[in-house]
PDB file of C-alpha atoms in Angstrom:
ATOM      1  CA  MET A   1      35.870 -11.876 -26.410  1.00  0.00           C
ATOM      2  CA  PRO A   2      34.994 -11.501 -30.208  1.00  0.00           C
ATOM      3  CA  MET A   3      33.986  -7.922 -31.261  1.00  0.00           C
ATOM      4  CA  PRO A   4      30.873  -6.429 -29.781  1.00  0.00           C
ATOM      5  CA  PHE A   5      27.814  -6.644 -31.957  1.00  0.00           C
ATOM      6  CA  HIS A   6      25.406  -3.980 -32.394  1.00  0.00           C
ATOM      7  CA  LEU A   7      21.871  -4.716 -32.959  1.00  0.00           C
ATOM      8  CA  ALA A   8      18.805  -2.135 -33.201  1.00  0.00           C
ATOM      9  CA  ILE A   9      15.294  -3.289 -32.617  1.00  0.00           C
ATOM     10  CA  GLN A  10      11.791  -1.981 -32.843  1.00  0.00           C
ATOM     11  CA  VAL A  11       9.573  -1.432 -29.512  1.00  0.00           C
ATOM     12  CA  ARG A  12       6.129  -0.344 -29.135  1.00  0.00           C
ATOM     13  CA  ASP A  13       6.904   1.871 -25.839  1.00  0.00           C
ATOM     14  CA  VAL A  14      10.229   3.171 -24.659  1.00  0.00           C
ATOM     15  CA  ALA A  15       9.142   3.234 -21.026  1.00  0.00           C
ATOM     16  CA  GLU A  16       8.185  -0.252 -21.375  1.00  0.00           C
ATOM     17  CA  ALA A  17      11.209  -1.279 -22.800  1.00  0.00           C
ATOM     18  CA  ARG A  18      13.243   0.184 -20.227  1.00  0.00           C
ATOM     19  CA  GLU A  19      11.650  -1.400 -17.738  1.00  0.00           C
ATOM     20  CA  PHE A  20      12.222  -4.702 -19.244  1.00  0.00           C
ATOM     21  CA  TYR A  21      15.851  -4.165 -20.625  1.00  0.00           C
ATOM     22  CA  GLY A  22      16.972  -1.951 -17.898  1.00  0.00           C
ATOM     23  CA  THR A  23      14.976  -2.984 -14.709  1.00  0.00           C
ATOM     24  CA  LYS A  24      14.026  -6.691 -15.516  1.00  0.00           C
ATOM     25  CA  MET A  25      16.957  -7.653 -17.366  1.00  0.00           C
ATOM     26  CA  GLY A  26      19.500  -5.707 -15.543  1.00  0.00           C
ATOM     27  CA  PHE A  27      21.127  -4.125 -18.551  1.00  0.00           C
ATOM     28  CA  SER A  28      22.988  -0.990 -17.983  1.00  0.00           C
ATOM     29  CA  GLU A  29      21.658   2.015 -19.984  1.00  0.00           C
ATOM     30  CA  GLY A  30      23.816   3.878 -22.014  1.00  0.00           C
ATOM     31  CA  ARG A  31      22.927   7.109 -24.277  1.00  0.00           C
ATOM     32  CA  SER A  32      19.373   7.575 -24.857  1.00  0.00           C
ATOM     33  CA  ASP A  33      16.986  10.193 -26.608  1.00  0.00           C
ATOM     34  CA  THR A  34      13.303  10.455 -26.392  1.00  0.00           C
ATOM     35  CA  CYS A  35      12.631   7.619 -28.949  1.00  0.00           C
ATOM     36  CA  TRP A  36      15.764   5.387 -28.393  1.00  0.00           C
ATOM     37  CA  VAL A  37      17.947   4.001 -25.609  1.00  0.00           C
ATOM     38  CA  ASP A  38      21.200   2.218 -26.096  1.00  0.00           C
ATOM     39  CA  TYR A  39      21.847  -0.973 -23.623  1.00  0.00           C
ATOM     40  CA  ASP A  40      25.032  -3.032 -22.754  1.00  0.00           C
ATOM     41  CA  MET A  41      23.885  -6.619 -23.243  1.00  0.00           C
ATOM     42  CA  PHE A  42      26.395  -8.659 -21.861  1.00  0.00           C
ATOM     43  CA  GLY A  43      29.189  -6.492 -23.711  1.00  0.00           C
ATOM     44  CA  HIS A  44      27.394  -5.967 -26.836  1.00  0.00           C
ATOM     45  CA  GLN A  45      25.178  -3.025 -28.004  1.00  0.00           C
ATOM     46  CA  LEU A  46      21.591  -3.524 -28.017  1.00  0.00           C
ATOM     47  CA  VAL A  47      19.531  -0.160 -29.210  1.00  0.00           C
ATOM     48  CA  VAL A  48      15.658  -0.151 -28.730  1.00  0.00           C
ATOM     49  CA  HIS A  49      14.035   2.323 -31.092  1.00  0.00           C
ATOM     50  CA  LEU A  50      10.255   3.458 -30.667  1.00  0.00           C
ATOM     51  CA  ASN A  51       7.980   2.340 -33.789  1.00  0.00           C
ATOM     52  CA  PRO A  52       4.942   4.181 -33.225  1.00  0.00           C
ATOM     53  CA  ASN A  53       3.219   2.172 -36.074  1.00  0.00           C
ATOM     54  CA  LEU A  54       3.197  -0.753 -33.618  1.00  0.00           C
ATOM     55  CA  GLY A  55       0.605   0.829 -31.532  1.00  0.00           C
ATOM     56  CA  PRO A  56       0.037   0.592 -27.578  1.00  0.00           C
ATOM     57  CA  SER A  57      -0.472  -3.162 -27.692  1.00  0.00           C
ATOM     58  CA  GLY A  58       1.025  -4.001 -30.909  1.00  0.00           C
ATOM     59  CA  LYS A  59       3.674  -6.598 -31.395  1.00  0.00           C
ATOM     60  CA  VAL A  60       6.709  -6.930 -33.981  1.00  0.00           C
ATOM     61  CA  GLN A  61       6.082 -10.173 -36.391  1.00  0.00           C
ATOM     62  CA  ASN A  62       7.695 -13.527 -36.144  1.00  0.00           C
ATOM     63  CA  TYR A  63       7.761 -16.912 -38.141  1.00  0.00           C
ATOM     64  CA  CYS A  64       8.419 -20.149 -36.666  1.00  0.00           C
ATOM     65  CA  ASN A  65      10.682 -22.889 -37.910  1.00  0.00           C
ATOM     66  CA  PRO A  66      10.915 -26.215 -36.393  1.00  0.00           C
ATOM     67  CA  VAL A  67      14.053 -27.226 -34.354  1.00  0.00           C
ATOM     68  CA  ASP A  68      14.557 -30.189 -32.047  1.00  0.00           C
ATOM     69  CA  ASP A  69      10.529 -30.629 -32.038  1.00  0.00           C
ATOM     70  CA  HIS A  70      10.014 -26.779 -30.883  1.00  0.00           C
ATOM     71  CA  ALA A  71       8.752 -24.012 -33.081  1.00  0.00           C
ATOM     72  CA  VAL A  72      11.532 -21.519 -33.017  1.00  0.00           C
ATOM     73  CA  PRO A  73      10.720 -17.706 -33.737  1.00  0.00           C
ATOM     74  CA  VAL A  74      12.540 -15.966 -36.503  1.00  0.00           C
ATOM     75  CA  PRO A  75      13.842 -13.592 -36.065  1.00  0.00           C
ATOM     76  CA  HIS A  76      15.357 -13.892 -32.701  1.00  0.00           C
ATOM     77  CA  PHE A  77      18.552 -12.677 -31.086  1.00  0.00           C
ATOM     78  CA  GLY A  78      20.413 -13.143 -27.925  1.00  0.00           C
ATOM     79  CA  VAL A  79      24.053 -14.087 -26.385  1.00  0.00           C
ATOM     80  CA  VAL A  80      26.129 -17.195 -25.659  1.00  0.00           C
ATOM     81  CA  LEU A  81      26.848 -17.545 -22.177  1.00  0.00           C
ATOM     82  CA  GLU A  82      28.919 -19.970 -19.867  1.00  0.00           C
ATOM     83  CA  ILE A  83      26.435 -22.415 -18.396  1.00  0.00           C
ATOM     84  CA  PRO A  84      26.564 -20.854 -14.760  1.00  0.00           C
ATOM     85  CA  GLN A  85      25.910 -17.401 -16.300  1.00  0.00           C
ATOM     86  CA  TRP A  86      22.940 -18.984 -18.245  1.00  0.00           C
ATOM     87  CA  LYS A  87      21.433 -20.495 -15.284  1.00  0.00           C
ATOM     88  CA  GLN A  88      21.403 -17.441 -13.199  1.00  0.00           C
ATOM     89  CA  LEU A  89      19.725 -15.678 -16.186  1.00  0.00           C
ATOM     90  CA  ALA A  90      17.164 -18.391 -16.466  1.00  0.00           C
ATOM     91  CA  GLU A  91      16.123 -17.802 -12.857  1.00  0.00           C
ATOM     92  CA  ARG A  92      16.204 -14.033 -13.092  1.00  0.00           C
ATOM     93  CA  VAL A  93      13.886 -14.514 -16.163  1.00  0.00           C
ATOM     94  CA  ARG A  94      11.431 -16.801 -14.316  1.00  0.00           C
ATOM     95  CA  THR A  95      10.930 -13.824 -12.073  1.00  0.00           C
ATOM     96  CA  PHE A  96       9.291 -11.639 -14.744  1.00  0.00           C
ATOM     97  CA  VAL A  97       8.426 -13.889 -17.569  1.00  0.00           C
ATOM     98  CA  ASP A  98       4.803 -15.124 -17.474  1.00  0.00           C
ATOM     99  CA  GLU A  99       5.328 -17.742 -20.130  1.00  0.00           C
ATOM    100  CA  PHE A 100       8.634 -18.719 -22.194  1.00  0.00           C
ATOM    101  CA  ILE A 101       8.077 -19.343 -25.750  1.00  0.00           C
ATOM    102  CA  ILE A 102      10.398 -22.470 -25.034  1.00  0.00           C
ATOM    103  CA  GLU A 103      11.362 -23.232 -21.565  1.00  0.00           C
ATOM    104  CA  PRO A 104      14.870 -23.499 -20.230  1.00  0.00           C
ATOM    105  CA  TYR A 105      16.204 -27.060 -21.204  1.00  0.00           C
ATOM    106  CA  VAL A 106      19.153 -28.733 -23.060  1.00  0.00           C
ATOM    107  CA  ARG A 107      18.870 -29.076 -26.591  1.00  0.00           C
ATOM    108  CA  PHE A 108      20.483 -31.816 -28.656  1.00  0.00           C
ATOM    109  CA  GLU A 109      21.652 -33.402 -25.570  1.00  0.00           C
ATOM    110  CA  GLY A 110      24.332 -35.894 -25.972  1.00  0.00           C
ATOM    111  CA  GLN A 111      24.859 -34.866 -29.693  1.00  0.00           C
ATOM    112  CA  ALA A 112      27.375 -32.227 -31.035  1.00  0.00           C
ATOM    113  CA  GLY A 113      26.461 -28.758 -30.442  1.00  0.00           C
ATOM    114  CA  GLU A 114      24.733 -29.750 -27.097  1.00  0.00           C
ATOM    115  CA  GLN A 115      23.468 -26.824 -25.644  1.00  0.00           C
ATOM    116  CA  HIS A 116      21.395 -25.132 -22.681  1.00  0.00           C
ATOM    117  CA  THR A 117      18.945 -22.742 -24.310  1.00  0.00           C
ATOM    118  CA  MET A 118      15.495 -20.725 -23.807  1.00  0.00           C
ATOM    119  CA  PHE A 119      13.118 -18.478 -25.742  1.00  0.00           C
ATOM    120  CA  PHE A 120      11.102 -15.404 -24.390  1.00  0.00           C
ATOM    121  CA  GLU A 121       9.764 -12.530 -25.807  1.00  0.00           C
ATOM    122  CA  ASP A 122       9.874  -8.792 -24.596  1.00  0.00           C
ATOM    123  CA  PRO A 123       6.885  -6.927 -24.387  1.00  0.00           C
ATOM    124  CA  SER A 124       6.852  -5.752 -27.919  1.00  0.00           C
ATOM    125  CA  GLY A 125       7.172  -9.387 -29.212  1.00  0.00           C
ATOM    126  CA  ASN A 126      10.951  -9.115 -29.996  1.00  0.00           C
ATOM    127  CA  ALA A 127      11.947 -12.902 -29.377  1.00  0.00           C
ATOM    128  CA  LEU A 128      14.947 -13.508 -27.372  1.00  0.00           C
ATOM    129  CA  GLU A 129      17.231 -16.642 -27.181  1.00  0.00           C
ATOM    130  CA  PHE A 130      19.835 -17.102 -24.600  1.00  0.00           C
ATOM    131  CA  LYS A 131      22.405 -20.435 -24.798  1.00  0.00           C
ATOM    132  CA  ALA A 132      25.252 -21.784 -23.316  1.00  0.00           C
ATOM    133  CA  PHE A 133      27.559 -24.459 -24.203  1.00  0.00           C
ATOM    134  CA  ALA A 134      29.963 -26.480 -21.694  1.00  0.00           C
ATOM    135  CA  ASN A 135      32.866 -25.574 -24.126  1.00  0.00           C
ATOM    136  CA  ILE A 136      31.894 -22.506 -26.451  1.00  0.00           C
ATOM    137  CA  GLU A 137      34.912 -22.510 -28.660  1.00  0.00           C
ATOM    138  CA  THR A 138      34.656 -26.211 -29.504  1.00  0.00           C
ATOM    139  CA  GLU A 139      30.936 -26.544 -29.576  1.00  0.00           C
ATOM    140  CA  LEU A 140      29.375 -23.382 -30.917  1.00  0.00           C
ATOM    141  CA  PHE A 141      29.742 -24.282 -34.604  1.00  0.00           C
ATOM    142  CA  ALA A 142      30.016 -28.242 -34.075  1.00  0.00           C
ATOM    143  CA  LYS A 143      28.427 -30.483 -36.704  1.00  0.00           C
TER     144      LYS A 143
END
């Protein structure tokens, strides 16, 4: 496995983030304080930090770029998974996400870099993408 990354994101409510990332996504909680929480996101460190300026119903700003006939939100983050693990996550996410930004599907089908992908938001508007390849080592950076 490559070295784990550390990503810190802003959220509007720590309890709401705990419900989403801990309970719904199933990420194990690490260290925490009143305004931040660490999570184990498939072996990577995700930290949610309270941004009180977002307000109780605020959302972080995203911009969209066209990719494969879809509006892909930027910024976004996630993890590249094996296909069975991705399918299991997609089924789990369907139980609590009311609306996907981009429904789970196969992008670039039949081309170099073919991948399973899905996009959805956390309650604070942070866009997440999880993807999978048949062979991560050869296809992740395929042209």
